[in-house]
Amino acid sequence: MVEQWKSRSGFILATIGAAVGLGNIWRFAYVAGENGGGVFLMTYLFFVALIGLPLVIAELSIGRRGASDTVTAFEVAGGSTRWRLIGWIMVGGALLILSYYSVIAGWAVRYFVGALSGDLWQDAGEKYGAYFEGFISNDFEPLFWQALILIVSGVVVAGGIQKGIERLNLVLMPLLGLIVLGLAVFSLTLPGSGAGVRFLLAPDWSAFGRPSLYLAALGQAFFSLGLGMAVFVTYGGYLSASTRIPGAAATVAAGDTVFAIVAGLAIFPAVFALGGDPAAGPRLAFVVFPQILLQLPGGTFIGPIFFFLLSAAALTSMISLLEVAVACASHRMGLARNRGSWAIVAIVLALGVPSALSYGMLAEVKLLGQPILDNIDQAVSNFVLPLSGLLVAVLVGWRIERLRTLADADFGDTWLGAVWLWSIRTLAPITIAVILLRSLGVV
Ligand code: TRP
């Protein structure tokens, strides 16, 4: 018998912790900025409600029925060993995401420490660009901070479901919620912040004509929810039969979305109030934002809080990705949790070296004109995640018998269940397939 969550709220907070991460703060702000602000937000909300949420429910129900690791869960759900392959693809994908996600998480930790010690504020004015580039192009530093946050994640996962993952999230997630709310209130009270709110919420209808909008919005929905890498399959494996899946999944999807919007309201109004460039890519969090903080009264006090938020949000997501692999190592390969955790941390660190060095020693190694880290991010978000989502939809919607699949997801034979199944069988696979083919340049 595998371990289970101690309480429903512990499960929900841990799952929101998995969903809320760099995707909500660092990625949402810049993808929205690059894709027309308000129009991006509307497209994003549409995808989350009609495709993201149904897939969260599908992953959780596969997981709970398997009551084990991802590979076992797919085997049970698919009714034959062939379906194991999907499980292994997802575990591999989780390791791949972790390999570069931990690099950016490491940057956030480095900035947290720098903001606390005051080191970050010394290079004032226009020089922040140089500060950032100097750090990420260092041959050793990014690797050090990446290893540090990976080790912290390893300690938590080695602690187990209740004593490690659940306990940390019970404390950290409410705290992060308060922090992001406080930052948004502060940012919205700055003179001139209205332009930032308009940028995030006001629709520029012409952006709907751009196909890249849909790829970006679906990719962001998958990444931000944390779909397609078996995080929900794994966390669902520790879920008791008494928790209703649809309500829990809706809470998680809503929590993730609200968090992204509030984080956007913490970042954009401040950026606009002080005349920063909103579509600055990753530099938005690491260059534009520190610059802005320095111009604000109390900014050097807010700095550490912002980078703590970024680091801690990344940590709870890394833990979920790590758990996907650790659960497999312990159930399928018989490794004890402790040993399994450190073995996986070592593998991720090895896999992550090229990403950590991709703006430094390996900056010359470029694919499609981009550094290694950006390539992995785009390949995973725009291709592997949607593909895994498609496979989950086919399994849950078509392979498992209708009444069984409805019962596994706690819907029963209800109209809500029919709507869910319609999305899983038709809307989600077709939308994902069209967007995948588009991104491959086929249609
Ligand atoms: N959802 C997290 C974020 O927004 C990252 C993440 C965790 C993730 N688990 C995932 C992304 C699984 C894709 C798949 O930052």
Coordinates of C-alpha atoms and ligand atoms in Angstrom, one line a residue:
M1 CA 0.0 0.0 0.0
V2 CA 1.5 3.4 -1.0
E3 CA 1.4 6.4 1.3
Q4 CA -1.6 8.7 1.1
W5 CA -2.1 12.4 1.6
K6 CA -3.0 13.2 5.2
S7 CA -5.8 15.6 4.4
R8 CA -7.7 16.9 1.4
S9 CA -6.4 20.4 1.9
G10 CA -2.8 19.1 2.1
F11 CA -3.4 17.4 -1.3
I12 CA -4.9 20.5 -2.8
L13 CA -2.1 22.8 -1.6
A14 CA 0.6 20.4 -2.8
T15 CA -1.1 20.2 -6.2
I16 CA -1.5 23.9 -6.4
G17 CA 2.2 24.1 -5.4
A18 CA 3.1 21.9 -8.3
A19 CA 1.0 24.0 -10.7
V20 CA 2.1 27.4 -9.4
G21 CA 5.7 28.0 -10.4
L22 CA 8.0 29.9 -12.6
G23 CA 5.3 29.5 -15.3
N24 CA 3.0 31.8 -13.4
I25 CA 5.4 34.5 -12.6
W26 CA 8.4 34.4 -15.0
R27 CA 6.8 32.8 -18.0
F28 CA 3.2 34.1 -18.0
A29 CA 4.3 37.7 -17.8
Y30 CA 6.5 37.5 -20.8
V31 CA 4.5 35.2 -23.0
A32 CA 1.5 37.5 -22.4
G33 CA 3.7 40.5 -23.2
E34 CA 4.8 39.0 -26.4
N35 CA 1.3 37.9 -27.5
G36 CA -0.9 40.9 -27.2
G37 CA -1.7 41.1 -23.4
G38 CA -5.5 41.0 -23.0
V39 CA -6.2 38.9 -26.0
F40 CA -3.6 36.4 -24.9
L41 CA -5.3 36.3 -21.5
M42 CA -8.7 35.5 -23.0
T43 CA -7.4 32.8 -25.2
Y44 CA -5.5 31.4 -22.3
L45 CA -8.6 31.3 -20.0
F46 CA -10.5 29.6 -22.8
F47 CA -7.9 26.8 -23.1
V48 CA -7.6 26.3 -19.4
A49 CA -11.3 25.9 -18.9
L50 CA -12.1 23.7 -21.9
I51 CA -9.0 21.7 -22.3
G52 CA -6.7 22.2 -19.3
L53 CA -9.2 21.4 -16.5
P54 CA -10.6 18.3 -18.2
L55 CA -7.1 17.0 -18.6
V56 CA -6.2 17.6 -15.0
I57 CA -9.3 15.5 -14.1
A58 CA -8.2 12.8 -16.5
E59 CA -4.6 12.7 -15.1
L60 CA -5.9 12.6 -11.5
S61 CA -8.3 9.8 -12.2
I62 CA -5.7 7.6 -14.0
G63 CA -3.4 8.2 -11.0
R64 CA -5.9 7.4 -8.3
R65 CA -7.0 4.2 -10.0
G66 CA -3.4 3.0 -10.3
A67 CA -2.6 4.0 -6.7
S68 CA 1.1 3.7 -7.5
D69 CA 3.6 5.4 -9.8
T70 CA 3.0 6.7 -13.3
V71 CA 4.2 3.7 -15.3
T72 CA 2.1 1.3 -13.3
A73 CA -0.9 3.7 -13.5
F74 CA -0.8 3.8 -17.3
E75 CA -0.5 0.0 -17.4
V76 CA -3.5 -0.4 -15.2
A77 CA -5.6 2.2 -17.0
G78 CA -4.7 0.9 -20.4
G79 CA -5.2 -2.7 -19.4
S80 CA -2.0 -3.9 -21.0
T81 CA 1.8 -3.5 -20.7
R82 CA 2.0 -1.5 -23.9
W83 CA 0.5 1.5 -22.2
R84 CA 3.5 1.6 -19.9
L85 CA 5.4 3.3 -22.7
I86 CA 3.4 6.5 -22.2
G87 CA 4.3 6.5 -18.6
W88 CA 8.0 6.2 -19.4
I89 CA 7.7 9.0 -21.9
M90 CA 6.2 11.3 -19.3
V91 CA 8.8 10.4 -16.7
G92 CA 11.5 11.2 -19.2
G93 CA 9.8 14.4 -20.0
A94 CA 9.6 15.3 -16.3
L95 CA 13.3 14.8 -16.0
L96 CA 13.9 16.9 -19.1
I97 CA 11.8 19.8 -17.8
L98 CA 13.5 19.6 -14.4
S99 CA 16.9 19.8 -16.1
Y100 CA 16.4 23.3 -17.3
Y101 CA 13.7 24.5 -14.9
S102 CA 16.1 24.0 -12.1
V103 CA 18.6 26.3 -13.9
I104 CA 16.1 29.2 -13.8
A105 CA 15.1 28.3 -10.3
G106 CA 18.8 28.6 -9.4
W107 CA 18.9 32.1 -11.0
A108 CA 16.0 33.1 -8.7
V109 CA 17.8 31.8 -5.6
R110 CA 20.9 33.6 -6.6
Y111 CA 18.9 36.9 -7.0
F112 CA 17.2 36.2 -3.7
V113 CA 20.5 36.0 -1.9
G114 CA 21.9 39.0 -3.9
A115 CA 18.8 41.1 -3.0
L116 CA 19.1 40.2 0.7
S117 CA 22.9 40.9 0.9
G118 CA 22.5 44.1 -1.1
D119 CA 24.9 42.9 -3.8
L120 CA 22.1 43.2 -6.4
W121 CA 21.5 46.9 -5.6
Q122 CA 25.0 48.0 -6.1
D123 CA 25.0 47.7 -9.9
A124 CA 22.4 50.4 -10.3
G125 CA 20.8 51.9 -13.4
E126 CA 21.5 50.7 -16.8
K127 CA 24.0 48.1 -15.7
Y128 CA 21.4 45.5 -14.7
G129 CA 21.6 43.9 -18.1
A130 CA 25.3 43.5 -17.6
Y131 CA 24.8 42.1 -14.1
F132 CA 22.4 39.4 -15.4
E133 CA 24.5 38.5 -18.4
G134 CA 27.6 38.4 -16.2
F135 CA 26.0 36.0 -13.9
I136 CA 24.4 33.6 -16.4
S137 CA 27.5 33.5 -18.6
N138 CA 29.7 32.6 -15.6
D139 CA 31.2 29.1 -16.1
F140 CA 30.5 27.9 -12.7
E141 CA 27.9 30.0 -10.8
P142 CA 24.7 29.0 -12.5
L143 CA 25.6 25.3 -11.9
F144 CA 26.2 26.0 -8.2
W145 CA 22.8 27.6 -7.6
Q146 CA 21.0 24.9 -9.7
A147 CA 22.6 22.2 -7.6
L148 CA 21.6 24.0 -4.4
I149 CA 17.9 24.2 -5.2
L150 CA 18.0 20.6 -6.6
I151 CA 19.4 19.4 -3.3
V152 CA 16.8 21.2 -1.3
S153 CA 14.1 19.6 -3.5
G154 CA 15.8 16.3 -2.9
V155 CA 15.6 16.7 0.9
V156 CA 11.9 17.4 0.8
V157 CA 11.1 14.5 -1.6
A158 CA 13.2 12.1 0.5
G159 CA 11.1 13.1 3.5
G160 CA 8.1 11.4 1.9
I161 CA 4.5 12.4 0.9
Q162 CA 3.1 13.5 4.3
K163 CA 6.2 14.5 6.2
G164 CA 8.0 16.1 3.2
I165 CA 5.9 17.3 0.3
E166 CA 2.6 17.9 2.1
R167 CA 4.1 19.6 5.1
L168 CA 6.2 22.0 3.1
N169 CA 3.3 23.0 0.9
L170 CA 0.9 23.5 3.8
V171 CA 3.2 26.2 5.1
L172 CA 4.6 27.6 1.9
M173 CA 1.6 28.0 -0.4
P174 CA -0.6 30.2 1.8
L175 CA 2.5 32.3 2.4
L176 CA 3.1 32.7 -1.3
G177 CA -0.5 33.6 -1.9
L178 CA -0.2 36.4 0.6
I179 CA 3.0 37.7 -0.8
V180 CA 1.8 37.9 -4.4
L181 CA -1.4 39.6 -3.3
G182 CA 0.6 42.1 -1.3
L183 CA 2.9 42.8 -4.2
A184 CA -0.1 43.3 -6.5
V185 CA -1.7 45.8 -4.2
F186 CA 1.6 47.7 -3.9
S187 CA 2.1 47.7 -7.6
L188 CA -1.5 48.9 -8.4
T189 CA -1.2 51.9 -6.1
L190 CA 1.8 53.3 -8.0
P191 CA 0.9 56.4 -10.1
G192 CA 0.7 55.4 -13.7
S193 CA 0.0 51.8 -13.0
G194 CA -3.3 51.9 -15.1
A195 CA -1.4 51.4 -18.3
G196 CA -0.1 48.1 -17.0
V197 CA -3.6 46.9 -16.1
R198 CA -4.8 47.8 -19.6
F199 CA -1.9 46.0 -21.1
L200 CA -2.8 42.8 -19.3
L201 CA -6.6 43.0 -19.5
A202 CA -7.6 45.2 -22.5
P203 CA -8.1 43.2 -25.6
D204 CA -6.5 44.2 -28.9
W205 CA -8.8 42.2 -31.2
S206 CA -6.4 42.1 -34.1
A207 CA -4.1 39.8 -32.2
F208 CA -6.7 37.0 -32.7
G209 CA -5.6 36.8 -36.3
R210 CA -2.1 35.7 -35.4
P211 CA -1.8 31.9 -35.4
S212 CA 1.2 32.0 -33.0
L213 CA -1.2 33.3 -30.3
Y214 CA -2.9 30.0 -30.1
L215 CA 0.3 27.9 -29.9
A216 CA 1.6 30.2 -27.2
A217 CA -1.6 30.2 -25.2
L218 CA -2.0 26.4 -25.3
G219 CA 1.7 25.9 -24.5
Q220 CA 1.4 28.2 -21.6
A221 CA -1.8 26.6 -20.3
F222 CA -0.1 23.2 -20.3
F223 CA 3.1 24.5 -18.7
S224 CA 1.5 26.6 -16.1
L225 CA -1.0 23.9 -15.0
G226 CA 1.8 21.4 -15.1
L227 CA 0.0 19.0 -17.5
G228 CA 1.4 16.3 -19.6
M229 CA 4.3 15.2 -17.3
A230 CA 2.3 12.9 -15.0
V231 CA 2.5 15.3 -12.0
F232 CA -1.3 14.8 -11.5
V233 CA -1.1 11.1 -12.2
T234 CA 1.6 10.8 -9.5
Y235 CA -0.1 13.1 -6.9
G236 CA -3.4 11.4 -7.7
G237 CA -1.8 8.1 -6.8
Y238 CA -1.8 9.2 -3.1
L239 CA -5.4 10.4 -3.2
S240 CA -8.1 8.7 -1.1
A241 CA -11.4 7.6 -2.7
S242 CA -13.3 10.1 -0.6
T243 CA -12.0 13.2 -2.3
R244 CA -14.1 14.1 -5.3
I245 CA -11.8 14.7 -8.2
P246 CA -13.7 17.3 -10.3
G247 CA -14.0 19.8 -7.4
A248 CA -10.4 19.3 -6.4
A249 CA -9.2 19.8 -10.0
A250 CA -11.3 22.9 -10.5
T251 CA -9.8 24.4 -7.3
V252 CA -6.3 23.7 -8.5
A253 CA -6.9 25.1 -12.0
A254 CA -8.6 28.2 -10.6
G255 CA -5.8 28.7 -8.0
D256 CA -3.2 28.4 -10.7
T257 CA -5.0 30.9 -13.0
V258 CA -5.7 33.4 -10.3
F259 CA -2.1 33.2 -9.2
A260 CA -0.8 34.0 -12.7
I261 CA -3.2 36.9 -13.1
V262 CA -2.4 38.4 -9.7
A263 CA 1.3 37.9 -10.4
G264 CA 0.8 39.7 -13.7
L265 CA -0.9 42.5 -11.8
A266 CA 2.2 42.6 -9.5
I267 CA 4.6 42.9 -12.4
F268 CA 3.0 44.9 -15.3
P269 CA 1.6 47.9 -13.5
A270 CA 5.0 48.5 -11.8
V271 CA 6.8 48.0 -15.2
F272 CA 4.5 50.5 -16.9
A273 CA 4.5 53.0 -14.1
L274 CA 8.2 53.3 -14.4
G275 CA 8.4 53.1 -18.2
G276 CA 10.0 49.6 -18.5
D277 CA 9.8 47.4 -21.5
P278 CA 7.0 44.8 -21.0
A279 CA 8.0 42.3 -23.7
A280 CA 11.6 41.9 -22.4
G281 CA 11.6 38.1 -22.3
P282 CA 13.2 36.4 -19.3
R283 CA 14.9 39.7 -18.7
L284 CA 11.6 41.0 -17.5
A285 CA 12.1 39.3 -14.1
F286 CA 15.8 39.5 -13.9
V287 CA 16.7 42.8 -15.5
V288 CA 13.7 45.1 -15.9
F289 CA 12.2 44.3 -12.5
P290 CA 15.3 44.9 -10.3
Q291 CA 15.8 48.2 -12.1
I292 CA 12.3 49.2 -11.3
L293 CA 12.6 48.1 -7.7
L294 CA 15.6 50.3 -7.3
Q295 CA 13.6 53.4 -8.4
L296 CA 10.8 52.7 -6.0
P297 CA 10.6 53.8 -2.4
G298 CA 11.0 50.5 -0.4
G299 CA 12.0 48.7 -3.5
T300 CA 15.1 47.2 -2.0
F301 CA 12.9 45.7 0.7
I302 CA 10.5 44.3 -1.8
G303 CA 13.3 42.8 -3.9
P304 CA 14.1 39.9 -1.5
I305 CA 10.4 39.2 -1.1
F306 CA 9.9 39.0 -4.9
F307 CA 12.8 36.7 -5.4
F308 CA 11.8 34.5 -2.5
L309 CA 8.4 34.2 -4.1
L310 CA 10.0 33.2 -7.4
S311 CA 12.4 30.7 -5.7
A312 CA 9.8 29.1 -3.5
A313 CA 7.2 28.8 -6.2
A314 CA 9.8 27.1 -8.4
L315 CA 10.8 24.8 -5.5
T316 CA 7.3 23.3 -5.0
S317 CA 7.0 22.7 -8.7
M318 CA 10.5 21.0 -8.9
I319 CA 9.4 18.8 -6.0
S320 CA 6.4 17.6 -8.0
L321 CA 8.5 16.8 -11.0
L322 CA 11.0 15.0 -8.9
E323 CA 8.3 12.9 -7.2
V324 CA 7.1 11.7 -10.6
A325 CA 10.5 10.1 -11.2
V326 CA 11.2 9.1 -7.6
A327 CA 7.9 7.2 -7.4
C328 CA 8.9 5.2 -10.4
A329 CA 12.4 4.5 -9.1
S330 CA 11.0 3.3 -5.8
H331 CA 8.0 1.2 -7.1
R332 CA 9.4 -0.1 -10.3
M333 CA 13.1 -0.4 -9.5
G334 CA 12.8 -1.2 -5.8
L335 CA 14.9 1.7 -4.6
A336 CA 14.1 3.0 -1.2
R337 CA 12.7 6.6 -1.3
N338 CA 15.8 8.1 0.2
R339 CA 18.2 6.5 -2.3
G340 CA 15.8 6.9 -5.2
S341 CA 15.6 10.7 -4.5
W342 CA 19.3 11.2 -4.5
A343 CA 19.8 9.0 -7.6
I344 CA 17.3 11.1 -9.5
V345 CA 18.8 14.4 -8.2
A346 CA 22.1 13.2 -9.6
I347 CA 20.6 12.3 -12.9
V348 CA 18.9 15.7 -13.3
L349 CA 22.0 17.5 -12.4
A350 CA 23.9 15.7 -15.1
L351 CA 21.2 16.3 -17.6
G352 CA 21.1 20.0 -16.6
V353 CA 24.7 20.8 -17.1
P354 CA 24.2 21.9 -20.8
S355 CA 21.3 24.1 -19.8
A356 CA 23.2 25.7 -16.9
L357 CA 26.1 26.5 -19.2
S358 CA 24.0 27.5 -22.2
Y359 CA 24.6 31.2 -21.9
G360 CA 28.2 30.7 -20.7
M361 CA 30.7 28.1 -21.9
L362 CA 28.2 26.7 -24.3
A363 CA 26.8 30.0 -25.6
E364 CA 28.2 29.2 -29.0
V365 CA 26.2 26.0 -29.3
K366 CA 23.0 27.1 -30.9
L367 CA 20.1 25.4 -32.5
L368 CA 17.7 27.4 -34.7
G369 CA 19.7 30.5 -33.5
Q370 CA 18.9 29.9 -29.9
P371 CA 20.8 28.7 -26.8
I372 CA 20.3 25.1 -25.6
L373 CA 18.0 26.0 -22.6
D374 CA 15.5 27.9 -24.9
N375 CA 15.4 25.0 -27.3
I376 CA 14.6 22.5 -24.6
D377 CA 11.9 24.8 -23.1
Q378 CA 10.3 25.3 -26.5
A379 CA 10.5 21.7 -27.6
V380 CA 9.0 20.5 -24.3
S381 CA 6.3 23.1 -23.9
N382 CA 5.1 23.3 -27.5
F383 CA 5.6 19.6 -28.4
V384 CA 6.1 17.0 -25.7
L385 CA 3.5 18.4 -23.3
P386 CA 0.7 18.7 -25.8
L387 CA 1.6 15.3 -27.3
S388 CA 1.4 13.6 -23.8
G389 CA -1.9 15.4 -23.2
L390 CA -3.2 14.0 -26.5
L391 CA -2.2 10.5 -25.4
V392 CA -3.9 10.9 -22.0
A393 CA -7.1 12.1 -23.7
V394 CA -7.1 9.2 -26.1
L395 CA -6.6 6.7 -23.2
V396 CA -9.2 8.2 -20.9
G397 CA -11.7 9.1 -23.6
W398 CA -11.5 6.2 -26.0
R399 CA -9.7 3.3 -24.5
I400 CA -11.4 3.0 -21.2
E401 CA -15.0 2.1 -21.3
R402 CA -17.4 5.1 -20.9
L403 CA -19.1 4.3 -17.6
R404 CA -15.8 3.1 -16.1
T405 CA -14.0 6.3 -17.1
L406 CA -16.9 8.5 -15.8
A407 CA -16.8 6.6 -12.5
D408 CA -13.0 6.9 -12.1
A409 CA -13.3 10.6 -12.4
D410 CA -16.2 10.8 -9.9
F411 CA -18.7 12.1 -12.4
G412 CA -21.0 9.1 -12.8
D413 CA -23.6 9.3 -15.5
T414 CA -24.3 13.1 -15.2
W415 CA -24.5 15.9 -17.7
L416 CA -21.3 17.4 -16.3
G417 CA -19.6 14.1 -16.9
A418 CA -20.9 14.2 -20.5
V419 CA -19.4 17.7 -21.0
W420 CA -16.1 16.5 -19.6
L421 CA -16.1 13.4 -21.7
W422 CA -16.9 15.5 -24.8
S423 CA -13.9 17.6 -24.2
I424 CA -11.6 14.7 -23.5
R425 CA -12.9 12.7 -26.6
T426 CA -13.3 15.5 -29.1
L427 CA -12.4 19.1 -28.3
A428 CA -9.1 18.5 -26.5
P429 CA -7.6 16.0 -29.0
I430 CA -8.7 17.9 -32.1
T431 CA -7.5 21.3 -30.8
I432 CA -4.2 19.8 -29.6
A433 CA -3.6 18.0 -32.8
V434 CA -4.3 21.0 -35.0
I435 CA -2.0 23.2 -32.9
L436 CA 0.7 20.5 -32.9
L437 CA 0.6 20.1 -36.7
R438 CA 0.7 23.9 -37.0
S439 CA 3.8 24.2 -34.9
L440 CA 5.4 21.5 -36.9
G441 CA 4.6 23.5 -40.0
V442 CA 2.4 20.7 -41.5
V443 CA -0.8 22.8 -41.9
Ligands
TRP1 N1 3.6 24.2 -13.6 C1 4.9 24.7 -13.1 C2 5.0 26.2 -13.4 O1 4.1 26.8 -13.7 C3 6.0 23.9 -13.8 C4 5.7 22.5 -13.8 C5 5.7 21.6 -12.8 C6 5.5 21.7 -15.0 N2 5.3 20.4 -13.2 C7 5.2 20.4 -14.5 C8 5.4 22.1 -16.3 C9 4.9 19.5 -15.5 C10 5.1 21.1 -17.2 C11 4.8 19.8 -16.8 O2 6.1 26.7 -13.3

